[in-house]
Coordinates of C-alpha atoms in Angstrom, one line a residue:
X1 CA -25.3 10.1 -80.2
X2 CA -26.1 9.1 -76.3
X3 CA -25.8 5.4 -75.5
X4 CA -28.7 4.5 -72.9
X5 CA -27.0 3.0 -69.9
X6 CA -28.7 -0.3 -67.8
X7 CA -27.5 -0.5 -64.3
X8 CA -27.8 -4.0 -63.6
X9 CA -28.6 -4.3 -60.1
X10 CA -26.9 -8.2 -58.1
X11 CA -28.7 -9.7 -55.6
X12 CA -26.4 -9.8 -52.6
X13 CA -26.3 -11.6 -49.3
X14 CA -27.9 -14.9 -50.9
X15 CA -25.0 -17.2 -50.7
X16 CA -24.3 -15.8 -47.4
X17 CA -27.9 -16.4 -46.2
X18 CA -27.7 -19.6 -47.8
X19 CA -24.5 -20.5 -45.7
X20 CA -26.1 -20.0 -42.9
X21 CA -28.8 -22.4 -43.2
X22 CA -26.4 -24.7 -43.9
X23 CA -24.7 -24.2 -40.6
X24 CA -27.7 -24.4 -38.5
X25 CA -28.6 -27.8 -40.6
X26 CA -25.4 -29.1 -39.6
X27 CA -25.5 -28.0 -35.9
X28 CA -28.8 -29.5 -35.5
X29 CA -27.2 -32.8 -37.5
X30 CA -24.3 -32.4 -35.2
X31 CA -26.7 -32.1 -31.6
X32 CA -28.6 -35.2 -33.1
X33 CA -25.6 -36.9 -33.1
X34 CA -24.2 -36.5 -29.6
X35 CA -27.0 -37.7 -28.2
X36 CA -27.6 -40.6 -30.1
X37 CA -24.2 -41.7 -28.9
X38 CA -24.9 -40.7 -25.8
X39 CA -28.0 -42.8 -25.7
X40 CA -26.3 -45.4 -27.2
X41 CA -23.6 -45.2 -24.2
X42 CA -25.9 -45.4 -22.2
X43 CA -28.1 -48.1 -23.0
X44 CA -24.4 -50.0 -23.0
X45 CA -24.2 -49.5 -19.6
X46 CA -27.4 -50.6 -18.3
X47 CA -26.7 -53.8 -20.8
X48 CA -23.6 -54.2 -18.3
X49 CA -24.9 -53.5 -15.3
X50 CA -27.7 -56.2 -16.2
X51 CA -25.7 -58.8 -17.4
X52 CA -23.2 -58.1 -14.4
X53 CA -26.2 -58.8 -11.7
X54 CA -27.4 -62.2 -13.8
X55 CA -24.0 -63.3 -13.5
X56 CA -23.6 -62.7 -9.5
X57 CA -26.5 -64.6 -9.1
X58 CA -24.5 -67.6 -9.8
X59 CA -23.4 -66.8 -6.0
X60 CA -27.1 -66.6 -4.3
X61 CA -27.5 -69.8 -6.1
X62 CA -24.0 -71.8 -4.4
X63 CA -24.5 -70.3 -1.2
X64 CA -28.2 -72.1 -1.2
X65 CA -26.8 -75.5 -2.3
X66 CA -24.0 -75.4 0.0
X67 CA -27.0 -74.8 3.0
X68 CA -29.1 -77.6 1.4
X69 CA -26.4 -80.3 1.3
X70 CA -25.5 -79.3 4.9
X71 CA -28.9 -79.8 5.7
X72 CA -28.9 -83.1 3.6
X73 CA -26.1 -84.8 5.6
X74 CA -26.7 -83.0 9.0
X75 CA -30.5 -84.4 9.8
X76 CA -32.8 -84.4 6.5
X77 CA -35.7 -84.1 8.4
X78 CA -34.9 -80.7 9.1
X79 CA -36.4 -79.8 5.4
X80 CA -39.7 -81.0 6.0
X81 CA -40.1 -77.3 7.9
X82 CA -39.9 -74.4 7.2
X83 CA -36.1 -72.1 8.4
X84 CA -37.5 -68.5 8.1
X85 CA -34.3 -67.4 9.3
X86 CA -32.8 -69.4 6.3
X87 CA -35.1 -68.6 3.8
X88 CA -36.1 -71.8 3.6
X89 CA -39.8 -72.8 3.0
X90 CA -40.6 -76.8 2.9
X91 CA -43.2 -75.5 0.1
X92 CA -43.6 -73.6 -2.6
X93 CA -47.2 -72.1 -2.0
X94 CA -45.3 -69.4 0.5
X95 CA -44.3 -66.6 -0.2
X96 CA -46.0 -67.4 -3.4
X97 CA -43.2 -66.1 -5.5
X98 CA -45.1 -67.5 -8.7
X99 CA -46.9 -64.0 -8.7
X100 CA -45.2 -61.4 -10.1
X101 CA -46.5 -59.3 -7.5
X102 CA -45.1 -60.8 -4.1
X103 CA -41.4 -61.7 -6.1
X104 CA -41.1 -58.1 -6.8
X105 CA -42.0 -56.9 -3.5
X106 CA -39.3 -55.6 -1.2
X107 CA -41.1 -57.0 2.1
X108 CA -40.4 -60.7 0.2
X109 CA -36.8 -60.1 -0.2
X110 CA -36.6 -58.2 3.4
X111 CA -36.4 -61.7 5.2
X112 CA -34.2 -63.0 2.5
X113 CA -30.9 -64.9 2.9
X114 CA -27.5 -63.4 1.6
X115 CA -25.0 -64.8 -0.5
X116 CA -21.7 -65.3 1.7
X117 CA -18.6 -65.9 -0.1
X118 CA -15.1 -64.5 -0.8
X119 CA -15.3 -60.6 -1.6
X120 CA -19.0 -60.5 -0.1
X121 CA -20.1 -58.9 3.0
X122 CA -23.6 -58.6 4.1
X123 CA -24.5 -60.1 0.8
X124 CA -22.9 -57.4 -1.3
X125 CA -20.1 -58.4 -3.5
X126 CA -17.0 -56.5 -4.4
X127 CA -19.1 -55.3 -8.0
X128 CA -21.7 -53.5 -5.6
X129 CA -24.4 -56.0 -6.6
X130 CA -26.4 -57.1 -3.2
X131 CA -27.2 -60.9 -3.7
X132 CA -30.2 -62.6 -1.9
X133 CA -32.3 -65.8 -1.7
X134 CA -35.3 -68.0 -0.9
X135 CA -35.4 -71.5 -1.2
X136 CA -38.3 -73.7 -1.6
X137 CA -39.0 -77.4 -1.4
X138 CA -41.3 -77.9 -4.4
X139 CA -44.2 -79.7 -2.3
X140 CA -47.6 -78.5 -1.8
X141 CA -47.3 -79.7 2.1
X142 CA -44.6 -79.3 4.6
X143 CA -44.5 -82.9 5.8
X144 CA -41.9 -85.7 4.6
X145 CA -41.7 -86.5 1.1
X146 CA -44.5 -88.4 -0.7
X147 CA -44.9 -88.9 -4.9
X148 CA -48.1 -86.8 -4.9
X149 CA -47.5 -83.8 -3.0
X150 CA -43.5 -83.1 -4.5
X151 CA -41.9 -82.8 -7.4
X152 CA -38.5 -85.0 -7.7
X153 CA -35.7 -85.0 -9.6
X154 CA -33.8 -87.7 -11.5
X155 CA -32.4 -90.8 -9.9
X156 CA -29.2 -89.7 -7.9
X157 CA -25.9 -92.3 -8.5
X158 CA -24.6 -90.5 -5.5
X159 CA -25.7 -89.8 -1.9
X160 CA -24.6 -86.0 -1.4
X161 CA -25.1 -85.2 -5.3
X162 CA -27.5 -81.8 -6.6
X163 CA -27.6 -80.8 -10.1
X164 CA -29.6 -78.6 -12.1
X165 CA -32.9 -80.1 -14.0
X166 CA -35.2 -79.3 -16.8
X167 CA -38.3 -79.1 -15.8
X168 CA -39.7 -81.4 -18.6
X169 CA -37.8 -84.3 -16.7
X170 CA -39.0 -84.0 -13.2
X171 CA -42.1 -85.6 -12.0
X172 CA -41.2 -89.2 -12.2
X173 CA -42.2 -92.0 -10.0
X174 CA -40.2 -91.9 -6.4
X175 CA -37.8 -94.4 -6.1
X176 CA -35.5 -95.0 -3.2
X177 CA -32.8 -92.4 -4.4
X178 CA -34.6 -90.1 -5.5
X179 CA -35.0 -86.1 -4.1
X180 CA -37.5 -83.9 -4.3
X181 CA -36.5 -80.7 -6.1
X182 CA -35.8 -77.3 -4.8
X183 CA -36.4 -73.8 -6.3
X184 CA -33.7 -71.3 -5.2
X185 CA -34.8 -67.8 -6.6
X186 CA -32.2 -65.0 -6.1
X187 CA -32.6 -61.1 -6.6
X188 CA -29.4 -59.3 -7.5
X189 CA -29.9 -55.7 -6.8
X190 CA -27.2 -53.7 -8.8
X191 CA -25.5 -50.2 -7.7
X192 CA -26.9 -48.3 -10.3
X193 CA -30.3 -50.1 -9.3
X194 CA -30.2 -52.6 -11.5
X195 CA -32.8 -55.8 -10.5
X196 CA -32.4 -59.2 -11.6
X197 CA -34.3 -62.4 -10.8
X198 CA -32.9 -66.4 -11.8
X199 CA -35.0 -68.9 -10.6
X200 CA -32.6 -72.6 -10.6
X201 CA -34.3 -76.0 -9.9
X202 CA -32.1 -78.2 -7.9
X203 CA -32.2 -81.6 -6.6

């Protein structure tokens, strides 16, 4: 009696084709990974670099008060003109740095004034970030003071005294203490780049 034998043939190289899908899956998780966190790192840094230039604008923003007050105790009348040399405009209609155009233009900043200060040189601090200004006296005309062509600030309870204001409280009727405000806007330009503007009102 013959027995009938079935060869039973097995499938092979599955689980090793199969194991390697799984490896290029996982590379391509892996590469997907890396740079995410290199992304991540690197929007990090830029964060940094940004908040590092808002913070040096602090400086631009003391050197300008420091110039005013000198102005302030030296001869007053001095502010009802312009100081290109300063950056100091006795208005605010020029440069008109209420367009987004002319603030961001590198000809506006050219003639600007640098921050001076301990660990700056020629407006650049120690952190790399180059600090510069432009002051203006928040009245439509350069003459002397009148209520309906500046904006003022607060009553003053001293003679030398500047402070920062909301806008929301400036405006008021002119008494005999009473200053008319200033806009300092500085531009912080970072070493990797980085551009900030701050805009303070002072008075």
């Amino acid at each position: 009696m013959k027995v009938a034998s079935i060869k039973i043939y097995h499938e092979r190289g599955v689980v090793l084709f199969v194991a390697l899908i799984a490896l290029v899956v996982m590379s391509l998780a892996a590469v997907a990974l890396i740079r995410s966190v290199d992304t991540n790192t690197m929007i990090a840094g830029n964060l940094a670099f940004k908040q590092s230039a808002v913070v040096s604008s602090d400086r631009g923003v003391e050197t300008a008060l420091g110039w005013i007050e000198a102005k302030v105790i030296a001869n007053l009348a001095d502010l009802n003109s312009d100081s290109a040399a300063n950056a100091y405009y006795a208005t605010y209609l020029a440069p008109d740095l209420d367009n987004p155009a002319v603030l961001k233009a590198d000809a506006t900043w050219a003639a600007a004034a640098v921050a001076t200060g301990p660990d700056i040189a020629a407006g650049t601090e120690n952190l790399g970030n180059n600090i510069r200004y432009i002051i203006q006296r928040m009245c439509r005309e350069a003459v002397s003071p009148e209520n309906d062509k500046c904006l003022f600030g607060d009553t003053e309870t001293g003679t030398g005294g500047k402070g920062v204001k909301d806008a929301t409280e400036a405006g008021a009727i002119i008494s005999a203490q009473q200053s008319p405000m200033y806009r300092v806007t500085v531009r912080v330009t970072g070493p990797k780049n980085t551009v900030s503007y701050t805009q303070t009102f002072v008075y």
